[in-house]
């Protein structure tokens, strides 16, 4: 009769690698193969291109708004990975027009380091979020390729938006190749730093935050950000939705 597996209950509650066992001084062969497969998924998430046409169609359906497409100064994926600074700036020929009365919110959907995350979750999150922002003037969604979070500052400033929300593919982990992050910034403009943003991460049902939960938290943060005219370290996660 084999000994009981003391780690079984913990493994059922997390995707983290716990209680893997050993074969001599190494991991069991099955666990090594699973680790190699997870590494391959993470690499694929970084290098796979975003299907912009399909994503734009889903975003248009979710928002009821036309979708704008832009790119960063990074010419391709290789340059994007080697030159993070280029992913933070819009390409020189980008044309974005501010609305006649400005916008309360600009939404930027950026491929980031996991196009898979954006492809899988951005439209679902937006569909859950926009009904919670009834009465807001929301600009047409912007899809940005070879883009990092700070690119949203440039987009928001050019659109004349009071704040910007960037939905971006987060750096893949060995158990999460499809994690979506949402970064909100009040008063977007060039030169902002990460401490001036708020982030809701690990949006990836069923293993991370659900769209409804993430949308509830984001709506509360956005509303409080607009009320107080700030974001970042001074905007704390308080209230029932942020618990």
PDB file of C-alpha atoms in Angstrom:
ATOM      1  CA  UNK A   1       0.000   0.000   0.000  1.00  0.00           C
ATOM      2  CA  UNK A   2       1.493   3.363  -1.019  1.00  0.00           C
ATOM      3  CA  UNK A   3       1.958   6.174   1.485  1.00  0.00           C
ATOM      4  CA  UNK A   4      -0.661   8.984   1.448  1.00  0.00           C
ATOM      5  CA  UNK A   5       0.202  12.027  -0.629  1.00  0.00           C
ATOM      6  CA  UNK A   6       0.552  14.852   1.908  1.00  0.00           C
ATOM      7  CA  UNK A   7       0.699  17.489  -0.838  1.00  0.00           C
ATOM      8  CA  UNK A   8      -2.447  16.509  -2.714  1.00  0.00           C
ATOM      9  CA  UNK A   9      -4.830  19.032  -1.136  1.00  0.00           C
ATOM     10  CA  UNK A  10      -2.387  21.908  -1.632  1.00  0.00           C
ATOM     11  CA  UNK A  11      -1.805  21.006  -5.283  1.00  0.00           C
ATOM     12  CA  UNK A  12      -5.568  21.082  -5.851  1.00  0.00           C
ATOM     13  CA  UNK A  13      -5.693  24.683  -4.579  1.00  0.00           C
ATOM     14  CA  UNK A  14      -2.882  26.201  -6.647  1.00  0.00           C
ATOM     15  CA  UNK A  15      -1.131  26.002  -9.997  1.00  0.00           C
ATOM     16  CA  UNK A  16       2.200  26.506  -8.224  1.00  0.00           C
ATOM     17  CA  UNK A  17       4.595  23.583  -8.364  1.00  0.00           C
ATOM     18  CA  UNK A  18       4.611  22.061  -4.895  1.00  0.00           C
ATOM     19  CA  UNK A  19       5.476  18.606  -3.639  1.00  0.00           C
ATOM     20  CA  UNK A  20       6.899  17.444  -6.955  1.00  0.00           C
ATOM     21  CA  UNK A  21       8.793  14.527  -5.479  1.00  0.00           C
ATOM     22  CA  UNK A  22      12.194  13.356  -6.597  1.00  0.00           C
ATOM     23  CA  UNK A  23      13.993  10.624  -8.467  1.00  0.00           C
ATOM     24  CA  UNK A  24      17.338  10.259  -6.763  1.00  0.00           C
ATOM     25  CA  UNK A  25      18.803  13.771  -6.618  1.00  0.00           C
ATOM     26  CA  UNK A  26      16.578  15.147  -9.401  1.00  0.00           C
ATOM     27  CA  UNK A  27      12.953  15.758 -10.214  1.00  0.00           C
ATOM     28  CA  UNK A  28      10.899  12.868 -11.582  1.00  0.00           C
ATOM     29  CA  UNK A  29      10.975  12.648 -15.366  1.00  0.00           C
ATOM     30  CA  UNK A  30       7.260  13.460 -15.649  1.00  0.00           C
ATOM     31  CA  UNK A  31       7.746  16.729 -13.742  1.00  0.00           C
ATOM     32  CA  UNK A  32      10.736  17.712 -15.886  1.00  0.00           C
ATOM     33  CA  UNK A  33       8.634  17.183 -19.010  1.00  0.00           C
ATOM     34  CA  UNK A  34       5.814  19.294 -17.560  1.00  0.00           C
ATOM     35  CA  UNK A  35       8.299  22.049 -16.728  1.00  0.00           C
ATOM     36  CA  UNK A  36       9.697  21.967 -20.274  1.00  0.00           C
ATOM     37  CA  UNK A  37       6.165  22.206 -21.680  1.00  0.00           C
ATOM     38  CA  UNK A  38       5.366  25.193 -19.455  1.00  0.00           C
ATOM     39  CA  UNK A  39       8.587  26.891 -20.546  1.00  0.00           C
ATOM     40  CA  UNK A  40       7.640  26.367 -24.181  1.00  0.00           C
ATOM     41  CA  UNK A  41       4.199  27.907 -23.586  1.00  0.00           C
ATOM     42  CA  UNK A  42       5.803  30.945 -21.946  1.00  0.00           C
ATOM     43  CA  UNK A  43       8.213  31.416 -24.861  1.00  0.00           C
ATOM     44  CA  UNK A  44       5.383  31.057 -27.358  1.00  0.00           C
ATOM     45  CA  UNK A  45       3.363  33.689 -25.471  1.00  0.00           C
ATOM     46  CA  UNK A  46       6.227  36.181 -25.781  1.00  0.00           C
ATOM     47  CA  UNK A  47       6.917  35.590 -29.460  1.00  0.00           C
ATOM     48  CA  UNK A  48       3.473  34.839 -30.919  1.00  0.00           C
ATOM     49  CA  UNK A  49       2.043  37.793 -32.898  1.00  0.00           C
ATOM     50  CA  UNK A  50      -1.250  39.426 -32.029  1.00  0.00           C
ATOM     51  CA  UNK A  51      -4.131  38.713 -34.414  1.00  0.00           C
ATOM     52  CA  UNK A  52      -5.148  42.364 -34.661  1.00  0.00           C
ATOM     53  CA  UNK A  53      -8.071  41.858 -37.051  1.00  0.00           C
ATOM     54  CA  UNK A  54      -9.774  39.274 -34.837  1.00  0.00           C
ATOM     55  CA  UNK A  55      -9.103  41.249 -31.660  1.00  0.00           C
ATOM     56  CA  UNK A  56     -10.419  44.473 -33.208  1.00  0.00           C
ATOM     57  CA  UNK A  57     -13.629  42.711 -34.231  1.00  0.00           C
ATOM     58  CA  UNK A  58     -14.133  41.362 -30.692  1.00  0.00           C
ATOM     59  CA  UNK A  59     -13.403  44.750 -29.118  1.00  0.00           C
ATOM     60  CA  UNK A  60     -15.848  46.469 -31.461  1.00  0.00           C
ATOM     61  CA  UNK A  61     -18.519  43.948 -30.533  1.00  0.00           C
ATOM     62  CA  UNK A  62     -17.789  44.382 -26.818  1.00  0.00           C
ATOM     63  CA  UNK A  63     -17.759  48.187 -26.872  1.00  0.00           C
ATOM     64  CA  UNK A  64     -19.999  49.144 -29.783  1.00  0.00           C
ATOM     65  CA  UNK A  65     -17.227  51.539 -30.857  1.00  0.00           C
ATOM     66  CA  UNK A  66     -14.879  51.646 -33.817  1.00  0.00           C
ATOM     67  CA  UNK A  67     -11.358  50.447 -33.035  1.00  0.00           C
ATOM     68  CA  UNK A  68      -8.215  52.463 -33.738  1.00  0.00           C
ATOM     69  CA  UNK A  69      -4.918  50.718 -34.533  1.00  0.00           C
ATOM     70  CA  UNK A  70      -1.470  52.064 -33.684  1.00  0.00           C
ATOM     71  CA  UNK A  71       2.080  50.747 -33.277  1.00  0.00           C
ATOM     72  CA  UNK A  72       5.092  51.662 -31.203  1.00  0.00           C
ATOM     73  CA  UNK A  73       8.472  52.746 -32.537  1.00  0.00           C
ATOM     74  CA  UNK A  74       9.712  49.141 -32.296  1.00  0.00           C
ATOM     75  CA  UNK A  75       9.910  47.827 -35.852  1.00  0.00           C
ATOM     76  CA  UNK A  76       9.446  44.151 -34.969  1.00  0.00           C
ATOM     77  CA  UNK A  77       9.342  41.714 -32.056  1.00  0.00           C
ATOM     78  CA  UNK A  78      13.091  41.340 -31.822  1.00  0.00           C
ATOM     79  CA  UNK A  79      13.607  45.094 -31.514  1.00  0.00           C
ATOM     80  CA  UNK A  80      10.702  45.333 -29.062  1.00  0.00           C
ATOM     81  CA  UNK A  81      12.376  42.815 -26.732  1.00  0.00           C
ATOM     82  CA  UNK A  82      15.825  44.383 -27.050  1.00  0.00           C
ATOM     83  CA  UNK A  83      14.707  48.033 -26.823  1.00  0.00           C
ATOM     84  CA  UNK A  84      11.993  48.474 -24.168  1.00  0.00           C
ATOM     85  CA  UNK A  85      12.202  52.250 -24.621  1.00  0.00           C
ATOM     86  CA  UNK A  86      10.873  52.009 -28.187  1.00  0.00           C
ATOM     87  CA  UNK A  87       7.809  50.096 -26.999  1.00  0.00           C
ATOM     88  CA  UNK A  88       6.885  53.080 -24.811  1.00  0.00           C
ATOM     89  CA  UNK A  89       6.640  55.555 -27.689  1.00  0.00           C
ATOM     90  CA  UNK A  90       4.200  55.791 -30.584  1.00  0.00           C
ATOM     91  CA  UNK A  91       5.508  55.453 -34.125  1.00  0.00           C
ATOM     92  CA  UNK A  92       6.313  58.837 -35.648  1.00  0.00           C
ATOM     93  CA  UNK A  93       3.568  58.691 -38.282  1.00  0.00           C
ATOM     94  CA  UNK A  94       0.771  58.014 -35.746  1.00  0.00           C
ATOM     95  CA  UNK A  95      -2.312  60.198 -36.084  1.00  0.00           C
ATOM     96  CA  UNK A  96      -4.730  60.428 -33.173  1.00  0.00           C
ATOM     97  CA  UNK A  97      -7.321  63.170 -32.814  1.00  0.00           C
ATOM     98  CA  UNK A  98      -8.771  64.380 -29.541  1.00  0.00           C
ATOM     99  CA  UNK A  99     -12.540  64.411 -29.201  1.00  0.00           C
ATOM    100  CA  UNK A 100     -14.238  67.819 -29.448  1.00  0.00           C
ATOM    101  CA  UNK A 101     -14.958  67.815 -25.706  1.00  0.00           C
ATOM    102  CA  UNK A 102     -12.224  65.425 -24.599  1.00  0.00           C
ATOM    103  CA  UNK A 103     -12.766  61.960 -23.156  1.00  0.00           C
ATOM    104  CA  UNK A 104     -13.203  60.751 -19.593  1.00  0.00           C
ATOM    105  CA  UNK A 105     -11.323  57.559 -20.427  1.00  0.00           C
ATOM    106  CA  UNK A 106      -9.138  56.150 -23.181  1.00  0.00           C
ATOM    107  CA  UNK A 107      -8.694  52.365 -23.356  1.00  0.00           C
ATOM    108  CA  UNK A 108      -5.508  50.999 -24.904  1.00  0.00           C
ATOM    109  CA  UNK A 109      -5.197  47.265 -25.601  1.00  0.00           C
ATOM    110  CA  UNK A 110      -1.488  46.459 -25.910  1.00  0.00           C
ATOM    111  CA  UNK A 111       0.074  43.136 -26.863  1.00  0.00           C
ATOM    112  CA  UNK A 112       2.830  43.538 -24.262  1.00  0.00           C
ATOM    113  CA  UNK A 113       4.734  40.367 -23.449  1.00  0.00           C
ATOM    114  CA  UNK A 114       1.812  38.003 -24.039  1.00  0.00           C
ATOM    115  CA  UNK A 115      -0.377  38.475 -27.091  1.00  0.00           C
ATOM    116  CA  UNK A 116      -2.166  35.317 -25.982  1.00  0.00           C
ATOM    117  CA  UNK A 117      -3.415  37.079 -22.842  1.00  0.00           C
ATOM    118  CA  UNK A 118      -4.769  40.017 -24.814  1.00  0.00           C
ATOM    119  CA  UNK A 119      -6.322  37.793 -27.463  1.00  0.00           C
ATOM    120  CA  UNK A 120      -8.036  35.658 -24.832  1.00  0.00           C
ATOM    121  CA  UNK A 121      -9.205  38.170 -22.237  1.00  0.00           C
ATOM    122  CA  UNK A 122      -9.228  41.829 -23.348  1.00  0.00           C
ATOM    123  CA  UNK A 123     -12.634  41.842 -25.053  1.00  0.00           C
ATOM    124  CA  UNK A 124     -14.279  39.890 -22.233  1.00  0.00           C
ATOM    125  CA  UNK A 125     -12.947  42.301 -19.621  1.00  0.00           C
ATOM    126  CA  UNK A 126     -14.005  45.351 -21.630  1.00  0.00           C
ATOM    127  CA  UNK A 127     -17.520  43.932 -22.062  1.00  0.00           C
ATOM    128  CA  UNK A 128     -17.764  43.526 -18.282  1.00  0.00           C
ATOM    129  CA  UNK A 129     -16.279  46.940 -17.502  1.00  0.00           C
ATOM    130  CA  UNK A 130     -18.073  49.396 -19.803  1.00  0.00           C
ATOM    131  CA  UNK A 131     -21.600  48.855 -18.377  1.00  0.00           C
ATOM    132  CA  UNK A 132     -20.150  49.823 -14.990  1.00  0.00           C
ATOM    133  CA  UNK A 133     -19.039  53.180 -16.437  1.00  0.00           C
ATOM    134  CA  UNK A 134     -22.457  54.371 -17.584  1.00  0.00           C
ATOM    135  CA  UNK A 135     -22.387  58.064 -18.434  1.00  0.00           C
ATOM    136  CA  UNK A 136     -18.624  58.179 -19.042  1.00  0.00           C
ATOM    137  CA  UNK A 137     -17.278  59.504 -22.317  1.00  0.00           C
ATOM    138  CA  UNK A 138     -15.104  56.581 -23.415  1.00  0.00           C
ATOM    139  CA  UNK A 139     -12.892  56.988 -26.473  1.00  0.00           C
ATOM    140  CA  UNK A 140     -12.838  54.309 -29.196  1.00  0.00           C
ATOM    141  CA  UNK A 141     -10.556  51.458 -28.060  1.00  0.00           C
ATOM    142  CA  UNK A 142      -6.995  51.622 -29.336  1.00  0.00           C
ATOM    143  CA  UNK A 143      -5.119  48.418 -30.239  1.00  0.00           C
ATOM    144  CA  UNK A 144      -1.355  48.922 -29.944  1.00  0.00           C
ATOM    145  CA  UNK A 145       1.266  46.476 -31.198  1.00  0.00           C
ATOM    146  CA  UNK A 146       4.843  46.078 -29.940  1.00  0.00           C
ATOM    147  CA  UNK A 147       3.594  48.146 -27.021  1.00  0.00           C
ATOM    148  CA  UNK A 148       4.462  48.560 -23.365  1.00  0.00           C
ATOM    149  CA  UNK A 149       2.345  50.084 -20.608  1.00  0.00           C
ATOM    150  CA  UNK A 150       3.770  53.611 -20.893  1.00  0.00           C
ATOM    151  CA  UNK A 151       2.647  53.830 -24.530  1.00  0.00           C
ATOM    152  CA  UNK A 152      -0.806  54.469 -23.111  1.00  0.00           C
ATOM    153  CA  UNK A 153       0.382  57.797 -21.692  1.00  0.00           C
ATOM    154  CA  UNK A 154       1.134  59.050 -25.197  1.00  0.00           C
ATOM    155  CA  UNK A 155      -2.172  57.743 -26.549  1.00  0.00           C
ATOM    156  CA  UNK A 156      -4.196  59.240 -23.708  1.00  0.00           C
ATOM    157  CA  UNK A 157      -2.490  62.615 -24.031  1.00  0.00           C
ATOM    158  CA  UNK A 158      -3.074  62.808 -27.779  1.00  0.00           C
ATOM    159  CA  UNK A 159      -6.724  61.872 -27.363  1.00  0.00           C
ATOM    160  CA  UNK A 160      -7.178  64.503 -24.664  1.00  0.00           C
ATOM    161  CA  UNK A 161      -8.406  61.882 -22.173  1.00  0.00           C
ATOM    162  CA  UNK A 162      -8.604  62.584 -18.448  1.00  0.00           C
ATOM    163  CA  UNK A 163      -7.292  59.092 -17.756  1.00  0.00           C
ATOM    164  CA  UNK A 164      -6.080  56.044 -19.615  1.00  0.00           C
ATOM    165  CA  UNK A 165      -6.603  52.333 -18.975  1.00  0.00           C
ATOM    166  CA  UNK A 166      -4.045  50.003 -20.573  1.00  0.00           C
ATOM    167  CA  UNK A 167      -4.949  46.325 -20.925  1.00  0.00           C
ATOM    168  CA  UNK A 168      -1.685  44.513 -21.574  1.00  0.00           C
ATOM    169  CA  UNK A 169      -0.303  41.007 -21.788  1.00  0.00           C
ATOM    170  CA  UNK A 170       1.835  40.471 -18.691  1.00  0.00           C
ATOM    171  CA  UNK A 171       5.207  38.761 -18.604  1.00  0.00           C
ATOM    172  CA  UNK A 172       4.440  35.024 -18.837  1.00  0.00           C
ATOM    173  CA  UNK A 173       5.203  32.841 -15.861  1.00  0.00           C
ATOM    174  CA  UNK A 174       5.794  29.122 -15.766  1.00  0.00           C
ATOM    175  CA  UNK A 175       2.194  28.567 -14.705  1.00  0.00           C
ATOM    176  CA  UNK A 176       0.515  31.596 -16.331  1.00  0.00           C
ATOM    177  CA  UNK A 177       1.265  32.298 -20.008  1.00  0.00           C
ATOM    178  CA  UNK A 178      -2.009  34.213 -20.509  1.00  0.00           C
ATOM    179  CA  UNK A 179      -2.239  36.716 -17.651  1.00  0.00           C
ATOM    180  CA  UNK A 180      -3.792  40.084 -18.499  1.00  0.00           C
ATOM    181  CA  UNK A 181      -2.902  43.228 -16.553  1.00  0.00           C
ATOM    182  CA  UNK A 182      -4.899  46.468 -16.361  1.00  0.00           C
ATOM    183  CA  UNK A 183      -3.044  49.716 -15.610  1.00  0.00           C
ATOM    184  CA  UNK A 184      -4.902  52.970 -14.997  1.00  0.00           C
ATOM    185  CA  UNK A 185      -3.314  56.414 -14.981  1.00  0.00           C
ATOM    186  CA  UNK A 186      -4.816  59.807 -14.244  1.00  0.00           C
ATOM    187  CA  UNK A 187      -3.688  62.704 -16.434  1.00  0.00           C
ATOM    188  CA  UNK A 188      -1.698  60.671 -18.996  1.00  0.00           C
ATOM    189  CA  UNK A 189       1.361  62.437 -20.365  1.00  0.00           C
ATOM    190  CA  UNK A 190       4.939  61.663 -21.273  1.00  0.00           C
ATOM    191  CA  UNK A 191       7.374  61.040 -18.436  1.00  0.00           C
ATOM    192  CA  UNK A 192       5.072  59.400 -15.889  1.00  0.00           C
ATOM    193  CA  UNK A 193       6.495  56.643 -13.698  1.00  0.00           C
ATOM    194  CA  UNK A 194       5.020  53.396 -12.427  1.00  0.00           C
ATOM    195  CA  UNK A 195       4.238  54.838  -8.985  1.00  0.00           C
ATOM    196  CA  UNK A 196       1.680  57.085 -10.705  1.00  0.00           C
ATOM    197  CA  UNK A 197      -0.365  54.106 -11.931  1.00  0.00           C
ATOM    198  CA  UNK A 198      -2.653  51.525 -10.358  1.00  0.00           C
ATOM    199  CA  UNK A 199      -2.631  47.928 -11.516  1.00  0.00           C
ATOM    200  CA  UNK A 200      -5.053  45.024 -11.399  1.00  0.00           C
ATOM    201  CA  UNK A 201      -3.237  41.887 -12.524  1.00  0.00           C
ATOM    202  CA  UNK A 202      -3.732  38.167 -13.105  1.00  0.00           C
ATOM    203  CA  UNK A 203      -6.983  38.586 -15.019  1.00  0.00           C
ATOM    204  CA  UNK A 204      -7.418  35.167 -16.608  1.00  0.00           C
ATOM    205  CA  UNK A 205     -10.458  33.107 -15.712  1.00  0.00           C
ATOM    206  CA  UNK A 206     -10.818  30.448 -14.498  1.00  0.00           C
ATOM    207  CA  UNK A 207      -7.376  30.363 -12.832  1.00  0.00           C
ATOM    208  CA  UNK A 208      -7.083  34.088 -12.044  1.00  0.00           C
ATOM    209  CA  UNK A 209      -9.498  36.984 -11.582  1.00  0.00           C
ATOM    210  CA  UNK A 210     -12.808  36.669 -13.395  1.00  0.00           C
ATOM    211  CA  UNK A 211     -13.875  39.420 -15.783  1.00  0.00           C
ATOM    212  CA  UNK A 212     -16.671  40.498 -13.441  1.00  0.00           C
ATOM    213  CA  UNK A 213     -14.427  40.680 -10.380  1.00  0.00           C
ATOM    214  CA  UNK A 214     -11.697  42.553 -12.235  1.00  0.00           C
ATOM    215  CA  UNK A 215     -14.246  44.925 -13.788  1.00  0.00           C
ATOM    216  CA  UNK A 216     -15.770  45.666 -10.382  1.00  0.00           C
ATOM    217  CA  UNK A 217     -12.367  46.531  -8.924  1.00  0.00           C
ATOM    218  CA  UNK A 218     -11.373  48.614 -11.957  1.00  0.00           C
ATOM    219  CA  UNK A 219     -14.658  50.533 -11.988  1.00  0.00           C
ATOM    220  CA  UNK A 220     -14.191  51.405  -8.316  1.00  0.00           C
ATOM    221  CA  UNK A 221     -10.603  52.538  -8.911  1.00  0.00           C
ATOM    222  CA  UNK A 222     -11.509  54.550 -12.005  1.00  0.00           C
ATOM    223  CA  UNK A 223     -14.410  56.258 -10.249  1.00  0.00           C
ATOM    224  CA  UNK A 224     -12.296  57.185  -7.241  1.00  0.00           C
ATOM    225  CA  UNK A 225      -9.442  58.301  -9.489  1.00  0.00           C
ATOM    226  CA  UNK A 226     -11.761  60.672 -11.332  1.00  0.00           C
ATOM    227  CA  UNK A 227     -13.280  61.971  -8.096  1.00  0.00           C
ATOM    228  CA  UNK A 228      -9.895  62.728  -6.540  1.00  0.00           C
ATOM    229  CA  UNK A 229      -7.999  63.649  -9.699  1.00  0.00           C
ATOM    230  CA  UNK A 230      -5.088  61.298  -9.079  1.00  0.00           C
ATOM    231  CA  UNK A 231      -3.811  57.739  -9.433  1.00  0.00           C
ATOM    232  CA  UNK A 232      -0.891  55.678  -8.200  1.00  0.00           C
ATOM    233  CA  UNK A 233       0.383  55.277  -4.657  1.00  0.00           C
ATOM    234  CA  UNK A 234      -2.045  57.878  -3.315  1.00  0.00           C
ATOM    235  CA  UNK A 235      -5.044  55.912  -4.593  1.00  0.00           C
ATOM    236  CA  UNK A 236      -5.460  53.041  -2.166  1.00  0.00           C
ATOM    237  CA  UNK A 237      -7.450  49.866  -2.643  1.00  0.00           C
ATOM    238  CA  UNK A 238     -10.294  50.577  -0.230  1.00  0.00           C
ATOM    239  CA  UNK A 239     -13.993  49.829  -0.351  1.00  0.00           C
ATOM    240  CA  UNK A 240     -15.993  46.655  -0.781  1.00  0.00           C
ATOM    241  CA  UNK A 241     -15.086  46.175  -4.442  1.00  0.00           C
ATOM    242  CA  UNK A 242     -11.398  46.494  -3.671  1.00  0.00           C
ATOM    243  CA  UNK A 243     -11.282  44.073  -0.775  1.00  0.00           C
TER     244      UNK A 243
END
